[in-house]
Amino acid sequence: MDLSDAQHLSELRIVLMGNRRAGKSSSGNTILGREEFDLKTSAQCVRRHGEVADRHITVIEAPGWWSNYTVEKSPEILKQEIVLSVSLCPPGPHAVLLIIRVDTRFKEIERKACQDHLDLLSERVWSHTIVLFTRGDSLSDTSIEQHIESEGQDLQRLLDKCGNRFHVLNNLNRRDDTQIKELLEKIEEIVALNYGRHFEIDRKILQEVEERRRAEEERAKERMKRMKKQRENIRSQMSDAQHLSELRIVLMGNRAAGKSSSGNTILGREEFDLKTSAQCVRRHGEVADRHITVIEAPGWWMNFTVEESPEILKQEIVLSVSLCPPGPHAVLLIISVDTRFKEEKRKALQDHLDLLSERVWSHTIVLFTCGDSLSDTSIEQHIESEGQDLQRLLDKCGNRFHVLNNLNRSDDTQIKELLEKIEETVALNNGRHFEMDGRKEAERLDKWKEDMRLQTMSGAEGSDSRSLGSSGSGLFRSRSGAEPVFGSSSSRNSSHTSYESGAIKRYNSIDLPPPNMSGDERSDTRSVGSSGSGLFRSRSGAEPVFSSSRSRDSSHTSYESVVIKLYNSMDLPPPI
């Protein structure tokens, strides 16, 4: 395109958009020719300046979204930052560079995430957008055009949205200044296509976000003051006897919330396996002159109601508080700050915790994880920006909360402060720990334990038993196998001459499909218990929360237990 001298701009304003790890910071550094942007994740926009190719360049890096997250799942504060980014280089950016890596597959979910997050700036932003491909070094001799064609319609649809404007950058070769000169020329061309105009966001959209942000910041300051005063009042009334030498903690939360990482951070070492477990795991340690016991309960799918969760999961949640007798000093409800907190998540958290009775909330602290993604944003501001669903949950537990950065375990002050907050919770409960309320709940726990004991004994008595879990080994083991949570004193026969091994061999000898190993997928609650009688009912009374009074399947996520279960259902003779 031919440009007049007037369109060779002496100043260029650029905004970088894209998902996390797309290469925004690296691209900003390549454009400016030096290390201006920190490669760590930031929750806020970052502005930098430089002189490049006889032009004054302003670059704004907006915080990124998760590549597979739609705009509805992104935290509110992230969406606000995206809108505010274009106001940080007044009167507005000449170009928005949408950063996409060429070394990862670009699918429908990535296209939708990119498009929906950019659409926060209005449809008009696309006429000012250039797709900037990063990791250009991975293309080798493949042209960017060939890559685009090979990726298919999802990437092509996105390029259509911005008039098929794109550029490829190799951030590992900053000495090649021709790639930056060519990019700046393409930005000048886009300005010319827009009749010399930069992008300006609708003033009404910007004003609305700015007003909301100011109000949230004021409420956050008020919340911070209230919580500080509340803690000071509690600490002033605590005696030395309430500084406990032992603390018992239960971690609760949905899958992928960060329970295992939090347990490791609390204990100061790798004690919890980061893989998903279907059973409770107990670990111990000495931290800040206290003996700490941490129980990690298995997590539920975050969009599952309690009625949809597997039967054995609900049993594990109830049993978790009995694994640190006489009971936990605090239940830490784990919530990640880097995803949107909506009504369905609140309901899932609340209903699963309600399995432990309403009284559990007076012993509960919300523990926010992924604290590193907050950057300079306070946790109070995050709470205010997320809205009423998160605030309602915090109200349930007396507005007790703490934020943890599991990537910075060297900062022991965050753990010391957490342990102090647990002591304050104990003090508020008149020195009492949490116990399941009422004889009925205790009888249910005893019943489950007795069922498991009998199930274990039945395995030790004979190989012709058709019990699902007939081994004499511990029914419930920690993930590492180091510590049985419940079990008998007899050990597993290493030669597998028991009923289980015979059943497995016989099953494998029959021409049948492999068993469905769905331990980390959605499970049918009916497959766990065979009785129609409900132990607990949901608060609505509409549907049994626990559908069986029978004992839990002793190792239901393992291949062996699934095979045994299937074998028992096939009406075959006992294995030899």
XYZ file of N, CA, C and O in Angstrom, residues 75-228:
616
model
N -12.400 -14.019 35.367
C -12.735 -13.152 36.498
C -13.169 -11.771 36.038
O -12.700 -11.262 35.020
N -14.037 -11.165 36.805
C -14.592 -9.861 36.461
C -13.498 -8.812 36.339
O -13.519 -7.965 35.440
N -12.527 -8.869 37.228
C -11.474 -7.854 37.245
C -10.608 -7.931 35.984
O -10.101 -6.923 35.501
N -10.442 -9.127 35.425
C -9.700 -9.293 34.171
C -10.441 -8.613 33.025
O -9.835 -7.892 32.221
N -11.733 -8.792 32.971
C -12.523 -8.173 31.895
C -12.499 -6.647 31.999
O -12.448 -5.949 30.981
N -12.511 -6.155 33.225
C -12.400 -4.708 33.406
C -11.057 -4.190 32.893
O -10.995 -3.142 32.241
N -9.982 -4.929 33.183
C -8.647 -4.510 32.737
C -8.556 -4.481 31.215
O -7.906 -3.592 30.646
N -9.192 -5.431 30.542
C -9.191 -5.448 29.073
C -9.830 -4.181 28.525
O -9.304 -3.536 27.603
N -10.963 -3.797 29.116
C -11.647 -2.577 28.667
C -10.798 -1.347 28.977
O -10.650 -0.442 28.135
N -10.206 -1.303 30.172
C -9.431 -0.127 30.573
C -8.117 0.004 29.798
O -7.574 1.109 29.684
N -7.612 -1.090 29.248
C -6.307 -1.075 28.574
C -6.228 -0.037 27.459
O -5.195 0.622 27.278
N -7.308 0.104 26.711
C -7.275 1.007 25.554
C -7.335 2.479 25.965
O -7.121 3.375 25.136
N -7.623 2.733 27.254
C -7.658 4.120 27.740
C -6.310 4.544 28.315
O -6.138 5.709 28.695
N -5.344 3.596 28.388
C -4.051 3.892 29.004
C -3.040 4.474 28.027
O -1.904 4.763 28.397
N -3.451 4.625 26.760
C -2.580 5.293 25.775
C -3.427 6.311 25.017
O -3.730 6.139 23.836
N -3.867 7.357 25.743
C -4.790 8.314 25.121
C -4.187 8.991 23.904
O -2.973 9.172 23.838
N -5.011 9.339 22.909
C -6.481 9.202 22.909
C -6.980 7.798 22.554
O -8.183 7.565 22.552
N -6.057 6.875 22.248
C -6.455 5.510 21.924
C -5.383 4.823 21.094
O -4.543 5.496 20.479
N -5.378 3.482 21.067
C -4.328 2.770 20.331
C -4.506 2.843 18.820
O -5.634 2.844 18.318
N -3.380 2.886 18.108
C -3.431 2.789 16.644
C -3.735 1.358 16.213
O -4.304 1.129 15.139
N -3.320 0.386 17.039
C -3.563 -1.014 16.693
C -3.664 -1.857 17.952
O -3.004 -1.584 18.964
N -4.507 -2.867 17.882
C -4.573 -3.924 18.899
C -3.932 -5.156 18.282
O -4.356 -5.620 17.216
N -2.876 -5.667 18.909
C -2.213 -6.874 18.415
C -2.730 -8.072 19.207
O -2.537 -8.152 20.430
N -3.404 -8.967 18.531
C -3.946 -10.172 19.149
C -2.902 -11.277 19.031
O -2.625 -11.768 17.934
N -2.317 -11.672 20.146
C -1.167 -12.583 20.148
C -1.639 -14.038 20.132
O -2.416 -14.461 21.001
N -1.138 -14.810 19.169
C -1.475 -16.236 19.046
C -0.205 -17.018 18.740
O 0.560 -16.653 17.837
N 0.008 -18.089 19.464
C 1.182 -18.934 19.224
C 0.957 -19.840 18.014
O -0.143 -20.350 17.811
N 2.026 -20.060 17.251
C 1.910 -20.954 16.092
C 2.258 -22.405 16.444
O 2.068 -23.294 15.622
N 2.748 -22.633 17.670
C 3.189 -23.990 18.004
C 2.151 -24.777 18.806
O 2.448 -25.820 19.380
N 0.924 -24.262 18.880
C -0.166 -25.003 19.516
C -1.379 -25.002 18.599
O -1.576 -24.063 17.812
N -2.176 -26.038 18.724
C -3.368 -26.191 17.875
C -4.371 -25.095 18.202
O -4.618 -24.780 19.360
N -4.937 -24.503 17.160
C -5.944 -23.454 17.342
C -7.311 -24.044 17.007
O -7.625 -24.318 15.849
N -8.105 -24.250 18.066
C -9.400 -24.898 17.898
C -10.539 -23.927 18.184
O -10.325 -22.762 18.524
N -11.747 -24.452 18.090
C -12.955 -23.648 18.263
C -12.969 -22.923 19.616
O -13.326 -21.746 19.694
N -12.564 -23.604 20.686
C -12.614 -22.988 22.015
C -11.646 -21.808 22.104
O -11.964 -20.781 22.711
N -10.459 -21.938 21.467
C -9.509 -20.818 21.454
C -10.051 -19.643 20.636
O -9.890 -18.487 21.024
N -10.678 -19.963 19.503
C -11.255 -18.901 18.669
C -12.331 -18.138 19.439
O -12.358 -16.900 19.456
N -13.208 -18.902 20.101
C -14.302 -18.262 20.840
C -13.762 -17.423 21.992
O -14.256 -16.315 22.249
N -12.729 -17.943 22.683
C -12.142 -17.187 23.799
C -11.547 -15.871 23.298
O -11.789 -14.799 23.876
N -10.761 -15.926 22.215
C -10.161 -14.703 21.640
C -11.238 -13.718 21.208
O -11.189 -12.522 21.538
N -12.207 -14.215 20.477
C -13.226 -13.337 19.910
C -14.079 -12.686 20.998
O -14.319 -11.476 20.970
N -14.505 -13.482 21.976
C -15.393 -12.944 23.011
C -14.680 -11.932 23.906
O -15.276 -10.940 24.332
N -13.396 -12.182 24.211
C -12.680 -11.224 25.055
C -12.420 -9.911 24.305
O -12.532 -8.828 24.898
N -12.125 -9.996 23.013
C -11.932 -8.765 22.244
C -13.250 -8.026 22.032
O -13.269 -6.782 21.955
N -14.322 -8.771 21.943
C -15.636 -8.153 21.758
C -16.058 -7.283 22.950
O -17.000 -6.493 22.829
N -15.372 -7.443 24.100
C -15.641 -6.554 25.227
C -15.374 -5.098 24.849
O -15.934 -4.179 25.451
N -14.516 -4.889 23.837
C -14.156 -3.542 23.389
C -15.082 -3.021 22.293
O -14.866 -1.923 21.781
N -16.057 -3.804 21.919
C -17.040 -3.502 20.865
C -16.601 -4.135 19.541
O -15.410 -4.425 19.333
N -17.531 -4.288 18.647
C -17.283 -4.903 17.344
C -16.278 -4.088 16.523
O -15.522 -4.640 15.720
N -16.228 -2.776 16.764
C -15.366 -1.894 15.967
C -13.876 -2.172 16.140
O -13.067 -1.769 15.311
N -13.514 -2.866 17.242
C -12.088 -3.095 17.504
C -11.434 -3.933 16.410
O -10.232 -3.819 16.155
N -12.239 -4.765 15.725
C -11.661 -5.683 14.729
C -11.065 -4.948 13.527
O -10.132 -5.454 12.897
N -11.553 -3.753 13.232
C -10.979 -2.997 12.111
C -9.632 -2.360 12.480
O -8.949 -1.809 11.608
N -9.241 -2.493 13.753
C -7.944 -1.975 14.208
C -7.038 -3.104 14.705
O -6.005 -2.828 15.321
N -7.417 -4.349 14.440
C -6.712 -5.499 15.007
C -5.828 -6.200 13.980
O -6.212 -6.379 12.828
N -4.634 -6.580 14.421
C -3.715 -7.426 13.646
C -3.414 -8.659 14.484
O -3.126 -8.540 15.682
N -3.502 -9.833 13.880
C -3.090 -11.047 14.584
C -1.567 -11.125 14.533
O -0.971 -11.078 13.457
N -0.940 -11.214 15.714
C 0.514 -11.328 15.794
C 0.869 -12.744 16.239
O 0.635 -13.124 17.381
N 1.387 -13.519 15.310
C 1.781 -14.898 15.614
C 3.152 -14.905 16.291
O 4.103 -14.294 15.780
N 3.250 -15.596 17.428
C 4.531 -15.744 18.118
C 5.059 -17.163 17.945
O 4.413 -18.013 17.357
N 6.265 -17.392 18.448
C 6.991 -18.662 18.270
C 7.299 -18.904 16.789
O 7.229 -20.039 16.305
N 7.597 -17.833 16.079
C 7.902 -17.945 14.651
C 9.060 -18.879 14.364
O 9.141 -19.468 13.278
N 9.972 -19.030 15.357
C 11.115 -19.932 15.166
C 10.678 -21.375 14.949
O 11.359 -22.149 14.281
N 9.505 -21.750 15.502
C 9.042 -23.140 15.377
C 8.511 -23.457 13.982
O 8.318 -24.621 13.638
N 8.284 -22.413 13.173
C 7.802 -22.656 11.801
C 8.907 -23.205 10.909
O 8.628 -23.900 9.918
N 10.145 -22.845 11.212
C 11.291 -23.290 10.399
C 11.093 -22.825 8.955
O 10.952 -21.646 8.692
N 11.046 -23.769 8.003
C 10.899 -23.401 6.591
C 9.448 -23.297 6.143
O 9.164 -23.023 4.972
N 8.512 -23.528 7.070
C 7.085 -23.439 6.738
C 6.654 -21.975 6.739
O 6.959 -21.237 7.679
N 5.966 -21.547 5.714
C 5.496 -20.158 5.671
C 4.303 -19.995 6.608
O 3.589 -20.965 6.898
N 4.068 -18.781 7.087
C 2.938 -18.521 7.962
C 1.621 -18.761 7.232
O 0.630 -19.227 7.812
N 1.622 -18.484 5.922
C 0.412 -18.737 5.128
C 0.085 -20.229 5.080
O -1.084 -20.632 5.184
N 1.123 -21.047 4.952
C 0.911 -22.498 4.937
C 0.380 -22.980 6.295
O -0.493 -23.840 6.360
N 0.926 -22.398 7.350
C 0.451 -22.751 8.693
C -1.029 -22.400 8.850
O -1.815 -23.192 9.386
N -1.419 -21.215 8.407
C -2.817 -20.780 8.505
C -3.745 -21.740 7.767
O -4.792 -22.148 8.290
N -3.354 -22.129 6.575
C -4.189 -23.048 5.797
C -4.292 -24.422 6.458
O -5.350 -25.060 6.447
N -3.183 -24.874 7.052
C -3.193 -26.204 7.667
C -4.013 -26.240 8.950
O -4.546 -27.280 9.327
N -4.147 -25.087 9.625
C -4.884 -25.048 10.892
C -6.388 -25.167 10.693
O -7.106 -25.578 11.593
N -6.879 -24.766 9.535
C -8.302 -24.947 9.266
C -9.162 -23.733 9.550
O -8.674 -22.618 9.775
N -10.472 -23.971 9.611
C -11.444 -22.871 9.568
C -11.507 -22.021 10.832
O -11.867 -20.846 10.764
N -11.167 -22.569 11.984
C -11.284 -21.770 13.205
C -10.318 -20.594 13.185
O -10.700 -19.459 13.496
N -9.069 -20.850 12.821
C -8.094 -19.759 12.717
C -8.452 -18.837 11.560
O -8.348 -17.603 11.675
N -8.896 -19.398 10.465
C -9.243 -18.592 9.294
C -10.437 -17.680 9.573
O -10.479 -16.533 9.113
N -11.381 -18.171 10.340
C -12.547 -17.345 10.714
C -12.108 -16.146 11.547
O -12.616 -15.028 11.378
N -11.159 -16.370 12.461
C -10.669 -15.272 13.292
C -9.941 -14.237 12.439
O -10.111 -13.028 12.624
N -9.124 -14.716 11.493
C -8.406 -13.795 10.609
C -9.371 -12.996 9.730
O -9.135 -11.817 9.442
N -10.452 -13.633 9.313
C -11.477 -12.925 8.536
C -12.045 -11.744 9.325
O -12.348 -10.694 8.758
N -12.194 -11.947 10.658
C -12.752 -10.892 11.512
C -11.905 -9.622 11.466
O -12.430 -8.504 11.599
N -10.584 -9.786 11.306
C -9.712 -8.593 11.313
C -9.107 -8.347 9.933
O -7.961 -7.886 9.825
N -9.871 -8.642 8.903
C -9.469 -8.289 7.546
C -8.218 -9.001 7.063
O -7.480 -8.476 6.230
N -7.956 -10.207 7.601
C -6.794 -11.020 7.209
C -5.466 -10.285 7.374
O -4.540 -10.447 6.585
N -5.385 -9.487 8.444
C -4.133 -8.809 8.766
C -3.379 -9.643 9.795
O -3.924 -9.961 10.861
N -2.135 -9.979 9.494
C -1.347 -10.788 10.426
C 0.135 -10.537 10.208
O 0.565 -10.021 9.171
N 0.900 -10.930 11.210
C 2.359 -10.803 11.160
C 2.935 -11.887 12.053
O 2.302 -12.301 13.032
N 4.120 -12.373 11.715
C 4.746 -13.412 12.529
C 6.027 -12.867 13.142
O 6.769 -12.111 12.509
N 6.260 -13.234 14.422
C 7.383 -12.701 15.181
C 8.194 -13.844 15.776
O 7.639 -14.807 16.313
N 9.495 -13.726 15.667
C 10.412 -14.663 16.318
C 11.060 -13.925 17.489
O 12.006 -13.163 17.300
N 10.536 -14.171 18.694
C 11.038 -13.460 19.874
C 12.406 -13.942 20.337
O 12.994 -13.352 21.249
N 12.889 -15.012 19.716
C 14.225 -15.508 20.064
C 15.317 -14.852 19.216
O 16.502 -15.063 19.444
N 14.896 -14.069 18.216
C 15.863 -13.441 17.310
C 15.622 -11.937 17.257
O 15.169 -11.392 16.252
N 15.917 -11.255 18.352
C 15.658 -9.821 18.431
C 16.635 -8.993 17.617
O 16.428 -7.801 17.398
N 17.721 -9.597 17.196
C 18.682 -8.857 16.360
C 18.109 -8.572 14.977
O 18.549 -7.664 14.281
N 17.105 -9.356 14.576
C 16.466 -9.142 13.272
C 15.457 -8.000 13.392
O 14.276 -8.229 13.651
N 15.943 -6.760 13.216
C 15.043 -5.616 13.389
C 14.108 -5.419 12.203
O 13.174 -4.615 12.271
N 14.328 -6.172 11.115
C 13.423 -6.036 9.954
C 12.015 -6.512 10.301
O 11.032 -5.978 9.777
N 11.901 -7.528 11.199
C 10.570 -8.033 11.551
C 9.763 -6.981 12.317
O 8.532 -6.905 12.168
N 10.460 -6.114 13.090
C 9.766 -5.060 13.817
C 9.435 -3.885 12.892
O 8.339 -3.322 12.954
N 10.371 -3.533 12.023
C 10.095 -2.460 11.062
C 8.884 -2.812 10.196
O 8.021 -1.963 9.931
N 8.824 -4.066 9.770
C 7.689 -4.505 8.940
C 6.387 -4.472 9.738
O 5.332 -4.089 9.215
N 6.440 -4.856 11.021
C 5.239 -4.800 11.863
C 4.750 -3.362 12.010
O 3.535 -3.093 11.887
N 5.657 -2.428 12.253
C 5.264 -1.021 12.417
C 4.670 -0.461 11.129
O 3.730 0.343 11.164
N 5.210 -0.892 10.003
C 4.636 -0.473 8.707
C 3.218 -1.003 8.554
O 2.321 -0.309 8.053
N 2.989 -2.242 8.985
C 1.631 -2.813 8.901
C 0.664 -2.055 9.804
O -0.520 -1.901 9.468
N 1.161 -1.582 10.948
C 0.307 -0.783 11.836
C -0.038 0.554 11.165
O -1.181 1.014 11.211
N 0.936 1.170 10.498
C 0.660 2.414 9.771
C -0.357 2.167 8.655
O -1.226 3.013 8.395
N -0.269 1.027 8.006
C -1.227 0.694 6.948
C -2.641 0.563 7.511
O -3.622 0.992 6.890
N -2.752 -0.021 8.700
C -4.088 -0.192 9.295
C -4.674 1.160 9.691
O -5.885 1.383 9.603
N -3.803 2.079 10.115
C -4.272 3.440 10.434
C -4.790 4.105 9.160
O -5.836 4.768 9.171
N -4.060 3.915 8.059
C -4.494 4.489 6.781
C -5.840 3.918 6.349
O -6.710 4.650 5.848
N -6.030 2.603 6.546
C -7.315 1.971 6.200
C -8.467 2.528 7.027
O -9.619 2.513 6.597
N -8.124 3.025 8.220
C -9.147 3.621 9.099
C -9.155 5.152 8.977
O -9.554 5.848 9.922
N -8.684 5.650 7.791
C -8.713 7.083 7.471
C -7.939 7.909 8.498
O -8.367 9.006 8.884
N -6.809 7.338 8.955
C -5.934 8.063 9.866
C -6.391 8.060 11.315
O -5.773 8.702 12.166
N -7.472 7.309 11.593
C -8.016 7.328 12.952
C -7.488 6.158 13.783
O -7.252 5.064 13.271
N -7.315 6.400 15.048
C -6.973 5.351 16.006
C -8.270 4.721 16.534
O -9.372 5.193 16.222
N -8.140 3.709 17.360
C -9.337 3.099 17.957
C -9.725 3.856 19.230
O -8.878 4.170 20.057
N -11.002 4.138 19.349
C -11.542 4.728 20.568
C -12.715 3.887 21.032
O -13.616 3.573 20.247
N -12.697 3.549 22.301
C -13.795 2.773 22.852
C -14.985 3.689 23.112
O -14.808 4.900 23.351
N -16.163 3.129 23.058
C -17.377 3.882 23.362
C -17.232 4.487 24.763
O -16.983 3.773 25.741
N -17.382 5.782 24.846
C -17.181 6.488 26.120
C -18.109 5.949 27.212
O -17.748 5.908 28.392
N -19.283 5.511 26.829
C -20.265 5.014 27.800
C -19.773 3.705 28.445
O -19.890 3.513 29.657
N -19.200 2.821 27.617
C -18.661 1.544 28.129
C -17.522 1.812 29.100
O -17.468 1.258 30.192
N -16.620 2.710 28.693
C -15.460 3.025 29.520
C -15.877 3.672 30.840
O -15.369 3.315 31.916
N -16.821 4.602 30.771
C -17.279 5.298 31.971
C -17.929 4.327 32.951
O -17.704 4.402 34.164
N -18.696 3.401 32.418
C -19.371 2.410 33.259
C -18.349 1.554 34.017
O -18.487 1.312 35.216
N -17.310 1.110 33.311
C -16.275 0.276 33.937
C -15.485 1.086 34.965
O -15.186 0.594 36.058
N -15.150 2.330 34.615
C -14.384 3.173 35.542
C -15.167 3.442 36.822
O -14.606 3.396 37.928
N -16.464 3.709 36.698
C -17.295 3.971 37.880
C -17.418 2.718 38.734
O -17.359 2.786 39.971
N -17.598 1.576 38.080
C -17.696 0.312 38.822
C -16.395 0.021 39.556
O -16.396 -0.396 40.712
N -15.269 0.266 38.880
C -13.964 0.023 39.496
C -13.761 0.915 40.725
O -13.284 0.456 41.766
N -14.114 2.189 40.612
C -13.954 3.103 41.750
C -14.802 2.653 42.945
O -14.338 2.674 44.092
N -16.035 2.250 42.660
C -16.932 1.804 43.739
C -16.393 0.538 44.401
O -16.442 0.401 45.635
N -15.860 -0.377 43.594
C -15.301 -1.622 44.136
C -14.066 -1.359 44.981
O -13.876 -1.993 46.026
N -13.246 -0.417 44.551
C -12.042 -0.077 45.313
C -12.409 0.525 46.666
O -11.757 0.233 47.682
N -13.465 1.343 46.698
C -13.913 1.925 47.970
C -14.455 0.845 48.898
O -14.150 0.823 50.094
N -15.257 -0.054 48.343
C -15.807 -1.149 49.163
C -14.695 -2.073 49.649
O -14.750 -2.601 50.765
N -13.683 -2.269 48.802
C -12.553 -3.124 49.182
C -11.804 -2.522 50.367
O -11.408 -3.240 51.298
N -11.613 -1.203 50.359
C -10.945 -0.529 51.480
C -11.756 -0.684 52.764
O -11.201 -0.923 53.844
N -13.082 -0.548 52.637
C -13.953 -0.707 53.803
C -13.896 -2.138 54.330
O -13.854 -2.368 55.542
N -13.914 -3.102 53.426
C -13.826 -4.512 53.836
C -12.501 -4.772 54.548
O -12.451 -5.478 55.560
N -11.433 -4.214 54.015
C -10.111 -4.398 54.612
C -10.081 -3.831 56.038
O -9.551 -4.461 56.960
N -10.657 -2.654 56.224
C -10.709 -2.035 57.548
C -11.524 -2.878 58.521
O -11.128 -3.073 59.680
N -12.688 -3.370 58.053
C -13.554 -4.182 58.919
C -12.847 -5.450 59.378
O -12.889 -5.821 60.549
N -12.176 -6.115 58.425
C -11.516 -7.369 58.747
C -10.332 -7.140 59.683
O -10.073 -7.945 60.580
N -9.620 -6.043 59.488
C -8.487 -5.728 60.357
C -8.969 -5.474 61.781
O -8.383 -5.974 62.767
